[in-house]
mmCIF file of C-alpha atoms and ligand atoms in Angstrom:
data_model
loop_
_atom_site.group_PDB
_atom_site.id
_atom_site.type_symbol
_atom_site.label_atom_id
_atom_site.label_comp_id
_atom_site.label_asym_id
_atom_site.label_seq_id
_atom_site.Cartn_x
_atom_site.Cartn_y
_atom_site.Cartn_z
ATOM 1 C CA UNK L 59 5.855 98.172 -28.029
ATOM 2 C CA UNK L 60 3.147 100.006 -29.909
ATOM 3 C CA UNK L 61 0.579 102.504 -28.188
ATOM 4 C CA UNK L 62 -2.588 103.415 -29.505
ATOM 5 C CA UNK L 63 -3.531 107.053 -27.453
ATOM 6 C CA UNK L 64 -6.685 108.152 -28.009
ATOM 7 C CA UNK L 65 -6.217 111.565 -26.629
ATOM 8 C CA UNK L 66 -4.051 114.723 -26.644
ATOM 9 C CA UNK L 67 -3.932 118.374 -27.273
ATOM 10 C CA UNK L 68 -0.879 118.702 -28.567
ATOM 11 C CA UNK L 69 -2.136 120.404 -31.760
ATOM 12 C CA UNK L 70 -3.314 123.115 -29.501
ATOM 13 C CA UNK L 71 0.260 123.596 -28.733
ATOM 14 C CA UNK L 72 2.126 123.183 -31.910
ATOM 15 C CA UNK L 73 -0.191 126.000 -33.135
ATOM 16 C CA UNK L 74 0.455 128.366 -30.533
ATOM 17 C CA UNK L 75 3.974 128.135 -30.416
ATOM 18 C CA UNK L 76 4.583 127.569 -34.077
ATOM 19 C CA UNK L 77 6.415 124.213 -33.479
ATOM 20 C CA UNK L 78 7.047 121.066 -35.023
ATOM 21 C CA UNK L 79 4.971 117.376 -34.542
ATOM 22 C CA UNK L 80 8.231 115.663 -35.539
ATOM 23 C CA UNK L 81 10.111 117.022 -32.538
ATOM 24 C CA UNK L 82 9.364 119.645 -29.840
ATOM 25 C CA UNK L 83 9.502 120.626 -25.891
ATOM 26 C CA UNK L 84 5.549 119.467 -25.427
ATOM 27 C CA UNK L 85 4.141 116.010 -24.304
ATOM 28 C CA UNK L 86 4.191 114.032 -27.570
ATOM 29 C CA UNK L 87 6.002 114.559 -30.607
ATOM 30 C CA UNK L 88 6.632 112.257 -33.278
ATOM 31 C CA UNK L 89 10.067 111.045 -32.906
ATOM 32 C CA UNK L 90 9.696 109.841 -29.041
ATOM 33 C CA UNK L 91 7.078 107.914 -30.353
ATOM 34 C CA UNK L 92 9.004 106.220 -33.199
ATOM 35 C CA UNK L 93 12.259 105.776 -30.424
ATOM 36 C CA UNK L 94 9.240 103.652 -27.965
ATOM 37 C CA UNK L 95 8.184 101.571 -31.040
ATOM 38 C CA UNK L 96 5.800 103.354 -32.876
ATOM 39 C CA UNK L 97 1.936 103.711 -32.196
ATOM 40 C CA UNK L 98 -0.776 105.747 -33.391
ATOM 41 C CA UNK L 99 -1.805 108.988 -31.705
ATOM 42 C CA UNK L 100 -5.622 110.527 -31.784
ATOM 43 C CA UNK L 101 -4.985 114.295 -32.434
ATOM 44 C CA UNK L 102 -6.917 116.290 -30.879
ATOM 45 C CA UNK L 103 -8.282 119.955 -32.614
ATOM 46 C CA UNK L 104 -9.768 121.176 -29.184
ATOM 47 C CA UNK L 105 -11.967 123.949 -29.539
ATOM 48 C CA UNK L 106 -12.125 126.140 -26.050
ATOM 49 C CA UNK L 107 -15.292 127.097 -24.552
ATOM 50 C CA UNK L 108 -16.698 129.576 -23.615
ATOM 51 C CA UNK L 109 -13.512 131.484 -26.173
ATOM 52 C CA UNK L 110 -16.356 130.152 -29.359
ATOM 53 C CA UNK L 111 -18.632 129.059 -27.582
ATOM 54 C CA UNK L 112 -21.355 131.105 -29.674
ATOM 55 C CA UNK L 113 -19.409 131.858 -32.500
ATOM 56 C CA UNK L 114 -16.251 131.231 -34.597
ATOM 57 C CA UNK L 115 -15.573 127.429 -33.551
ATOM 58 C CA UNK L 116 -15.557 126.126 -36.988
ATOM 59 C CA UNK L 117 -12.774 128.821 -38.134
ATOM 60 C CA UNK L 118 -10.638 128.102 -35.146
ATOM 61 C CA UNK L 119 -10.912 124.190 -36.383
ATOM 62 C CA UNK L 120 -10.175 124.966 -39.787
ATOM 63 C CA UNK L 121 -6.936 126.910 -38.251
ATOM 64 C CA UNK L 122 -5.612 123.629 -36.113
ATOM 65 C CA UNK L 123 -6.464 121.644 -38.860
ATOM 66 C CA UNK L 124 -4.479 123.188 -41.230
ATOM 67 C CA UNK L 125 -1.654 123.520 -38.372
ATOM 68 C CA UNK L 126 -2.129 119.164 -38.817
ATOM 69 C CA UNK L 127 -2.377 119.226 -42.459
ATOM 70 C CA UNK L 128 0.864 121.030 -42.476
ATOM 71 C CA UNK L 129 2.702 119.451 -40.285
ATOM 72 C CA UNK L 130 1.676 115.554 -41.969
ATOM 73 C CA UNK L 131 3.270 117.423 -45.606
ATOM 74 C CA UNK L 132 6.384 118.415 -43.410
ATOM 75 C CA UNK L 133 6.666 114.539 -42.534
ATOM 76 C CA UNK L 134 6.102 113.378 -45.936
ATOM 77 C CA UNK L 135 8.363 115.649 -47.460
ATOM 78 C CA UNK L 136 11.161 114.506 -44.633
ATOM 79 C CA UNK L 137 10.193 110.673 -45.650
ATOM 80 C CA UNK L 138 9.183 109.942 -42.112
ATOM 81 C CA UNK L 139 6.548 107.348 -42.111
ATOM 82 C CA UNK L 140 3.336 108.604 -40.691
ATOM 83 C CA UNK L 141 0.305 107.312 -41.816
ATOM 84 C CA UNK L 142 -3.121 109.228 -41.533
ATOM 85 C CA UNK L 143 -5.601 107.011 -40.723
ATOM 86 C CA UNK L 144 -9.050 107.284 -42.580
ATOM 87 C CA UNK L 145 -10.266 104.171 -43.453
ATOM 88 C CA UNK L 146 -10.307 100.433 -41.987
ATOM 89 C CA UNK L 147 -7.762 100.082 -44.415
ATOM 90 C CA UNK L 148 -5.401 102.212 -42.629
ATOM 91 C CA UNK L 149 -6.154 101.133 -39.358
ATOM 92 C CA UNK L 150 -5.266 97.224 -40.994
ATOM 93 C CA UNK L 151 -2.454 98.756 -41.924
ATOM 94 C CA UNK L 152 -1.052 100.576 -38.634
ATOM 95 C CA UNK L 153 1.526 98.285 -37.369
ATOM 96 C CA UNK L 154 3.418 98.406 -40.917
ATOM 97 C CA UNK L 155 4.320 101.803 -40.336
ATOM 98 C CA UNK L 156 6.455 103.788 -37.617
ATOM 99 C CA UNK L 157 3.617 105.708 -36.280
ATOM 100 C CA UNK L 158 0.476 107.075 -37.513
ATOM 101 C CA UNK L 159 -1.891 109.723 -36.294
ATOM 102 C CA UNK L 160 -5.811 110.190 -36.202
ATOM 103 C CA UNK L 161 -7.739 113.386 -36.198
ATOM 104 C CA UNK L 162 -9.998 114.263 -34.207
ATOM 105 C CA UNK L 163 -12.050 116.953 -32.774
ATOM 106 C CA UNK L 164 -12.581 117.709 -29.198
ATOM 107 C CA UNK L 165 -15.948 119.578 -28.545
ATOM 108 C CA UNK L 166 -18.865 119.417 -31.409
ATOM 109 C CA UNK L 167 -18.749 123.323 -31.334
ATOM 110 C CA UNK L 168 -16.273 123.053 -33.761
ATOM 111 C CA UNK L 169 -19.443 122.196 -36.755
ATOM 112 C CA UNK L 170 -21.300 125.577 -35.469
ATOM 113 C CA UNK L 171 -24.380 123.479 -35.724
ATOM 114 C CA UNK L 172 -23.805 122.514 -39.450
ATOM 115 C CA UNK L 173 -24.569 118.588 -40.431
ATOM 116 C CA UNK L 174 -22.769 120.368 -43.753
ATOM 117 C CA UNK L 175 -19.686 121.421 -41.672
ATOM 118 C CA UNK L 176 -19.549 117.975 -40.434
ATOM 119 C CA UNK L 177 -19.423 116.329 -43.383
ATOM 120 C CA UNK L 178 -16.874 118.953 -44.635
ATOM 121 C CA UNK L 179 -14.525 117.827 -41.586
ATOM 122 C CA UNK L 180 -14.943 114.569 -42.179
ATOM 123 C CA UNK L 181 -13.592 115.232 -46.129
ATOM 124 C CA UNK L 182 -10.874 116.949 -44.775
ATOM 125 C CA UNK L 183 -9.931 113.676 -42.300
ATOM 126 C CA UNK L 184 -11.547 114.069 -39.088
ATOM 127 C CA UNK L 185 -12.424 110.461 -37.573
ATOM 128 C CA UNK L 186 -13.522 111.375 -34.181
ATOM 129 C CA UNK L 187 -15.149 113.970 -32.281
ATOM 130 C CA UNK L 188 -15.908 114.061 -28.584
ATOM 131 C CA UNK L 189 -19.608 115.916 -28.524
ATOM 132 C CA UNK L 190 -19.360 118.243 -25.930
ATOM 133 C CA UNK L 191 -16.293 119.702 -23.877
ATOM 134 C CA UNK L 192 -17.884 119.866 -20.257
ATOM 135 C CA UNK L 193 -20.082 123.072 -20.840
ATOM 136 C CA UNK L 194 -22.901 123.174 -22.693
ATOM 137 C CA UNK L 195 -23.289 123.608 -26.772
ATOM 138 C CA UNK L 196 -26.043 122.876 -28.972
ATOM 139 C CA UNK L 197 -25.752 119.122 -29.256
ATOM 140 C CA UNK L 198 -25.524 118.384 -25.584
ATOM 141 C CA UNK L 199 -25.196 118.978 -22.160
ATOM 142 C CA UNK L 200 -21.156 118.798 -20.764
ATOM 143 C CA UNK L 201 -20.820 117.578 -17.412
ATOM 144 C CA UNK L 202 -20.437 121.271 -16.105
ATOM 145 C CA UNK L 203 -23.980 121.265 -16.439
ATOM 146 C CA UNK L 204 -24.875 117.977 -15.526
ATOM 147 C CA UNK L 205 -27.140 119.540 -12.130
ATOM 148 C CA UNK L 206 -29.823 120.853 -15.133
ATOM 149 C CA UNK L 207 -30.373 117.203 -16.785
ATOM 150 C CA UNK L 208 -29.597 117.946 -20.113
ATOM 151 C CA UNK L 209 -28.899 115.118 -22.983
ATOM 152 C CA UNK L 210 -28.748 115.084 -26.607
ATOM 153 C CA UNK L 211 -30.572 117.643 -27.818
ATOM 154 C CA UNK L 212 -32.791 116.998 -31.563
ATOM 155 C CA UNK L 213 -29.756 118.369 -33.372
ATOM 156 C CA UNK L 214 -27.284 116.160 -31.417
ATOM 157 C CA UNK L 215 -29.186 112.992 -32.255
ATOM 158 C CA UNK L 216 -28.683 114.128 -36.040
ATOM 159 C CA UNK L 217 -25.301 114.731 -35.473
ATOM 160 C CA UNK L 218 -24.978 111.141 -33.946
ATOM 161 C CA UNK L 219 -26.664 109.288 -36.424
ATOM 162 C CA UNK L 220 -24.439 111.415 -39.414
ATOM 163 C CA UNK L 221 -21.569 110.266 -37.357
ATOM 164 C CA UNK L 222 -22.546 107.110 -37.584
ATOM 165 C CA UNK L 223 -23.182 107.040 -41.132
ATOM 166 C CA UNK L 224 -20.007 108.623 -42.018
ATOM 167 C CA UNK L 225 -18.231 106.286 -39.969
ATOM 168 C CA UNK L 226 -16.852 108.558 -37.385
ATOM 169 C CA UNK L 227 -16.068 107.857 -33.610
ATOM 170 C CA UNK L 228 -18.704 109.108 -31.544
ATOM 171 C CA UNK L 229 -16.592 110.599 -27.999
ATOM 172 C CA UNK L 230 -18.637 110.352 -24.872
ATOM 173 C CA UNK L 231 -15.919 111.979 -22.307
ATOM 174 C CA UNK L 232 -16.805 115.456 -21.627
ATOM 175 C CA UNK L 233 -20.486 114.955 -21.592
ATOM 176 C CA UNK L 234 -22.998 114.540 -18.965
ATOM 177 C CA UNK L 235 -25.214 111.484 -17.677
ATOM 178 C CA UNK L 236 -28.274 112.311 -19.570
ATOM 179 C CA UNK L 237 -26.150 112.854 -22.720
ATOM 180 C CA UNK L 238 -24.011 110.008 -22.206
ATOM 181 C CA UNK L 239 -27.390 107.107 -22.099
ATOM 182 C CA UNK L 240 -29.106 109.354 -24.481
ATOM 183 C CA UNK L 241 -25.331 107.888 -26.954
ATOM 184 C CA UNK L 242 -26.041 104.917 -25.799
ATOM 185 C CA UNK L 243 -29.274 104.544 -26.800
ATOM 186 C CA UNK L 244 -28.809 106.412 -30.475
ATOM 187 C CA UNK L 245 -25.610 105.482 -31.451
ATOM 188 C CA UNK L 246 -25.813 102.303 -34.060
ATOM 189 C CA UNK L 247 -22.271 101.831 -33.662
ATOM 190 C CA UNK L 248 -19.870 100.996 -30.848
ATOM 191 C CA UNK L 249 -18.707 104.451 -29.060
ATOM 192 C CA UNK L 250 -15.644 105.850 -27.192
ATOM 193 C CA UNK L 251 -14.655 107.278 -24.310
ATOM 194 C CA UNK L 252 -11.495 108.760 -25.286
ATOM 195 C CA UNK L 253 -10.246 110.074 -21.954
ATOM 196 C CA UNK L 254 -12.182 109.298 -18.793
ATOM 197 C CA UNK L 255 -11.298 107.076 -16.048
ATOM 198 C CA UNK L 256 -13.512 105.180 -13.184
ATOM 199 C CA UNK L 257 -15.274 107.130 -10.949
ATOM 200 C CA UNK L 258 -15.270 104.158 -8.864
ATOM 201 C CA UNK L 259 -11.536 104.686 -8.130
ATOM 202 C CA UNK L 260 -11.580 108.469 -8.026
ATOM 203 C CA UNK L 261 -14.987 110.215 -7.908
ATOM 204 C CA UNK L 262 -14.874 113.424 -10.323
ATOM 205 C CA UNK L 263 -17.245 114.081 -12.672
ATOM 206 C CA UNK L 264 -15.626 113.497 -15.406
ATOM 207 C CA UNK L 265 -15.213 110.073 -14.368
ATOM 208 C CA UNK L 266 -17.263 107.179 -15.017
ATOM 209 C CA UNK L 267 -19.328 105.397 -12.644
ATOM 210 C CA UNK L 268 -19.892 101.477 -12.952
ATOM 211 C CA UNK L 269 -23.119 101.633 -15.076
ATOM 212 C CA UNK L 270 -21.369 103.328 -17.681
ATOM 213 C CA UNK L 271 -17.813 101.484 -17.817
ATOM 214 C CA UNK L 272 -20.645 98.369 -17.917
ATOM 215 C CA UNK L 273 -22.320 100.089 -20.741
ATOM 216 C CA UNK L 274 -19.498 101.034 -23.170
ATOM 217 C CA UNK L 275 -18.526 97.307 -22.479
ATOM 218 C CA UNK L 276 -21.585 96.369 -23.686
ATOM 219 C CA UNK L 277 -21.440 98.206 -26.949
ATOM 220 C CA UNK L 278 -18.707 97.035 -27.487
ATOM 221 C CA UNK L 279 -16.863 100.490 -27.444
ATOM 222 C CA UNK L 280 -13.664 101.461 -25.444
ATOM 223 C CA UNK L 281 -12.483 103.414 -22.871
ATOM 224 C CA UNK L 282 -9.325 105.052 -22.693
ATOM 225 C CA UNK L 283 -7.316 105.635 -19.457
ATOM 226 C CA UNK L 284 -6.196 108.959 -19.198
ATOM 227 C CA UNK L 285 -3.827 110.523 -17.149
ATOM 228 C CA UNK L 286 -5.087 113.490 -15.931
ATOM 229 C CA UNK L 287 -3.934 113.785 -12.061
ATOM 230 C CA UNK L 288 -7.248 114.757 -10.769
ATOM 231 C CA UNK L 289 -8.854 111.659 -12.549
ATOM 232 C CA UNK L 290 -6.900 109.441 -10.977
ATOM 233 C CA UNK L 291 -6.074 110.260 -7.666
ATOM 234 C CA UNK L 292 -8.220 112.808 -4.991
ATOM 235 C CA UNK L 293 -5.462 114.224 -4.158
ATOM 236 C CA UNK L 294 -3.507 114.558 -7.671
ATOM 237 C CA UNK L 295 0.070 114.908 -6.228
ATOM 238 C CA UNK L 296 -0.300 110.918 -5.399
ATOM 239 C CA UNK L 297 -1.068 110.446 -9.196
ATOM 240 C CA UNK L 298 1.633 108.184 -10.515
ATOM 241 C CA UNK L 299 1.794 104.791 -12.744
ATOM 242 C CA UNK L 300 0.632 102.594 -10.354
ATOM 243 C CA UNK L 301 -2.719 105.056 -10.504
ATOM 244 C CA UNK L 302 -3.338 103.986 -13.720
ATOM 245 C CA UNK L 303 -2.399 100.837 -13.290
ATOM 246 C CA UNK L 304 -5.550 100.512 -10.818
ATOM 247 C CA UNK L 305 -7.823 102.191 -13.155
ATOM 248 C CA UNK L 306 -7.609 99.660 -15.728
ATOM 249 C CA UNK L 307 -7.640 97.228 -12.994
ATOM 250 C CA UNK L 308 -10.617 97.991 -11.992
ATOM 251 C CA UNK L 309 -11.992 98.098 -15.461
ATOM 252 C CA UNK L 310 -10.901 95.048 -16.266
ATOM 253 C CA UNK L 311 -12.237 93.348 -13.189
ATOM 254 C CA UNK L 312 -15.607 95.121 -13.980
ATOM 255 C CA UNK L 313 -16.086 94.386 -17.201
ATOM 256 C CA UNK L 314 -15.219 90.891 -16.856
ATOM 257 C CA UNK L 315 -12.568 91.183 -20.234
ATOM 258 C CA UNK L 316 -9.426 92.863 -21.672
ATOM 259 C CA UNK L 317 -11.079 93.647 -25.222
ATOM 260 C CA UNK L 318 -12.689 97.235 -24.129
ATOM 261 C CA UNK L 319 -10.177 99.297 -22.241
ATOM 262 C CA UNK L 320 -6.962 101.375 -24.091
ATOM 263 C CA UNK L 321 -5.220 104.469 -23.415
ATOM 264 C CA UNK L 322 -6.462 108.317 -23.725
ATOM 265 C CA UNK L 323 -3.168 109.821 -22.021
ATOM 266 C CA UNK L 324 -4.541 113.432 -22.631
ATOM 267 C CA UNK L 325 -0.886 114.608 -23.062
ATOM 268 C CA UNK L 326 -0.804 118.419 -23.367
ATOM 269 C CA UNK L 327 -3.685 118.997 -22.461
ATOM 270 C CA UNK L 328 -2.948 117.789 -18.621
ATOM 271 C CA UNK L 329 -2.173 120.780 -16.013
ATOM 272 C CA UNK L 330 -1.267 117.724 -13.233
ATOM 273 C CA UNK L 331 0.081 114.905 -14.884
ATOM 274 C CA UNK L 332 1.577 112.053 -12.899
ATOM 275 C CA UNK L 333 4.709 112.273 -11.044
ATOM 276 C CA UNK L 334 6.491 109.477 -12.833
ATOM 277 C CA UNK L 335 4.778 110.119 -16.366
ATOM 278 C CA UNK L 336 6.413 113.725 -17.883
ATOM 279 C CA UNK L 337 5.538 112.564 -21.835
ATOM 280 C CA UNK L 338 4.687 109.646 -24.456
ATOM 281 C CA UNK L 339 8.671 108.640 -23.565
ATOM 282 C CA UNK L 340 7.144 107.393 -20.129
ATOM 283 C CA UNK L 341 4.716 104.450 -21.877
ATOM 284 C CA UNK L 342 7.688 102.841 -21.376
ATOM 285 C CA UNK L 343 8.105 102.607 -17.507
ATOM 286 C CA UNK L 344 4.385 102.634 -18.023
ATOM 287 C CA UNK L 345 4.351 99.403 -20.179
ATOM 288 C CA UNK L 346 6.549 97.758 -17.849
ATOM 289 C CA UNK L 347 4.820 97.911 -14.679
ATOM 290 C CA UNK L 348 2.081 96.227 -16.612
ATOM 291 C CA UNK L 349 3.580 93.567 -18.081
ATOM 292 C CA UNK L 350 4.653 92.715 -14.734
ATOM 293 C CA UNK L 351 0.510 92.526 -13.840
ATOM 294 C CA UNK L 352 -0.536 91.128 -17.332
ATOM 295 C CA UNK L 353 -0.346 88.359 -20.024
ATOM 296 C CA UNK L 354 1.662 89.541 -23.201
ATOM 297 C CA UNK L 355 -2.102 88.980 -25.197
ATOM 298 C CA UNK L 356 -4.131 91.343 -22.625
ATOM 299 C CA UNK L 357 -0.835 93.899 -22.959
ATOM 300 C CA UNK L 358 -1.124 93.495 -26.810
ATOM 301 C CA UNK L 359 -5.026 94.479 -26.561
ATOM 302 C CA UNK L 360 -4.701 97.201 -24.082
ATOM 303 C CA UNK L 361 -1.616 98.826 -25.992
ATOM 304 C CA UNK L 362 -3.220 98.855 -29.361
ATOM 305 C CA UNK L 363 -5.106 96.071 -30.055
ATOM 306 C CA UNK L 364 -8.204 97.492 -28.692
ATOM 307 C CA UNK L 365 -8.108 100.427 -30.351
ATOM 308 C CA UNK L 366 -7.469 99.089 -33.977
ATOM 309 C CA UNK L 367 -10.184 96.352 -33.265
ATOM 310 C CA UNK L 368 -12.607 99.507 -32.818
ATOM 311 C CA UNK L 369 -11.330 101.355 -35.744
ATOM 312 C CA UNK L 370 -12.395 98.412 -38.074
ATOM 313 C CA UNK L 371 -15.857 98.135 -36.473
ATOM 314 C CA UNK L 372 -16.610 102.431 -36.971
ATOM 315 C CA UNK L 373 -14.609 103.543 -39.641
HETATM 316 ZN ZN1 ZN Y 221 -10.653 116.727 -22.529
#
């Protein structure tokens, strides 16, 4: 087994509490996912709003970055074999190593309206960035504010098409309607919902509805299932495997193919997470009720295939 994640906020963590991305009491760490089989995990630097929501979100990055920078040394100087991934190299390169992380940023405060800043992160490794965190900034509206119509604003399309040019993934989850055709429409290359599930299934906001699973599909972009209670059941306490189970499900049955849906489990940054999934450990139950549903080649895309197919067609 091998699980590309394209969500969690387990830096956010780690820095708080001063511990360890090789082993430690949160979600994820390291070692649980070398003892599943290995994968590659999207870290998250999420930058709370309204906390810098004016001010100070690019030093609070730089903070959480350095917190991952650290922390990849601490690996490398242990010999445990984590690969950063930066380039389509790396991403051809995944599966020959025991896991690998990515780095990415979870609300576009974090560039305090600098194209420079961007660039900057980008330098320093960043590969992702989800625009907005659902309230407003100044490249879009979040869907906290999707009642005032708001999309990309004239800065946000330049930060899209820089994005673009860099070769970084451009994160629709978080943001509102307006925002999220205004992507569609600007974005040159495929995009990424990193954690969202079908508002079809469960109706919350940040879900989303059929028009815009359809349209990621055709961008040829991905979704990734997370596992946020409220986004997959109404009533969270019900959220369990077989929830997520039906999400993809009903993905899959939408789109029509397996080639545009992964994961986005959203570990540590969950306040209801599902009764039968308590950490990255849990893929494995996880794994296994869908093997039961799937072919081993649609289990193979939707595990990491997907994700690593992306990663050659953005970075
Ligand atoms: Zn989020």
């Amino acid at each position: 087994m091998f699980i590309c994640d394209c969500h969690c906020d387990t830096l956010t963590e780690l820095y708080k509490k001063n511990a360890d991305l090789y082993g430690n009491e949160q979600h994820f760490d390291i070692k649980r996912q070398i003892a599943l089989g290995g994968g590659l995990q999207f870290c998250a630097i999420f930058v709370p709003t309204p906390e810098f929501r004016y001010y100070g979100g690019l030093r609070y990055t730089l903070q959480l970055l350095d917190k991952y920078l650290q922390e990849c040394k601490k690996l490398r100087a242990a010999g445990v074999d984590v690969l950063q991934v930066r380039t389509k190299a790396d991403a051809a390169d995944v599966l020959n190593h025991r896991a690998a992380t990515l780095l990415a940023i979870e609300e576009g405060g974090a560039i305090d309206g600098s194209l420079e800043a961007l660039r900057c992160l980008y330098e320093l490794g960043v590969r992702a960035m989800t625009l907005t965190w659902s309230n407003r900034n100044d490249i879009a509206d979040g869907v906290n504010e999707a009642s005032s119509g708001g999309g990309l604003t004239v800065f946000g399309r330049k930060v899209v098409a820089e994005m673009n040019k860099l070769g970084m993934l451009v994160d629709v989850s978080h943001i509102a309607p307006a925002g999220f055709w205004d992507v569609i429409e600007a974005s040159s290359k495929p995009i990424i919902a990193t954690h969202s599930n079908a508002k079809g299934l469960c109706p919350h906001p940040r879900n989303l509805d059929d028009k815009q699973i359809l349209a990621i599909n055709a961008n040829d972009g991905l979704i990734g299932v997370t596992f946020a209670g409220q986004f997959l059941e109404e009533d969270y306490h019900n959220a369990c495997i077989e929830s997520v189970y039906r999400h993809i499900d009903y993905m899959l049955n939408l789109m029509g193919n397996d080639d545009h849906v992964g994961f986005g489990s959203d570990f540590d940054g969950i306040s209801h997470p599902p009764y039968n999934i308590n950490g990255v450990q849990d893929y494995k139950p996880l794994v296994d009720f869908l093997s039961a549903k799937y072919s081993d080649a649609t289990i193979a895309k939707i595990t990491h295939q997907n994700v690593l197919n992306l990663l050659q067609k953005v970075l």
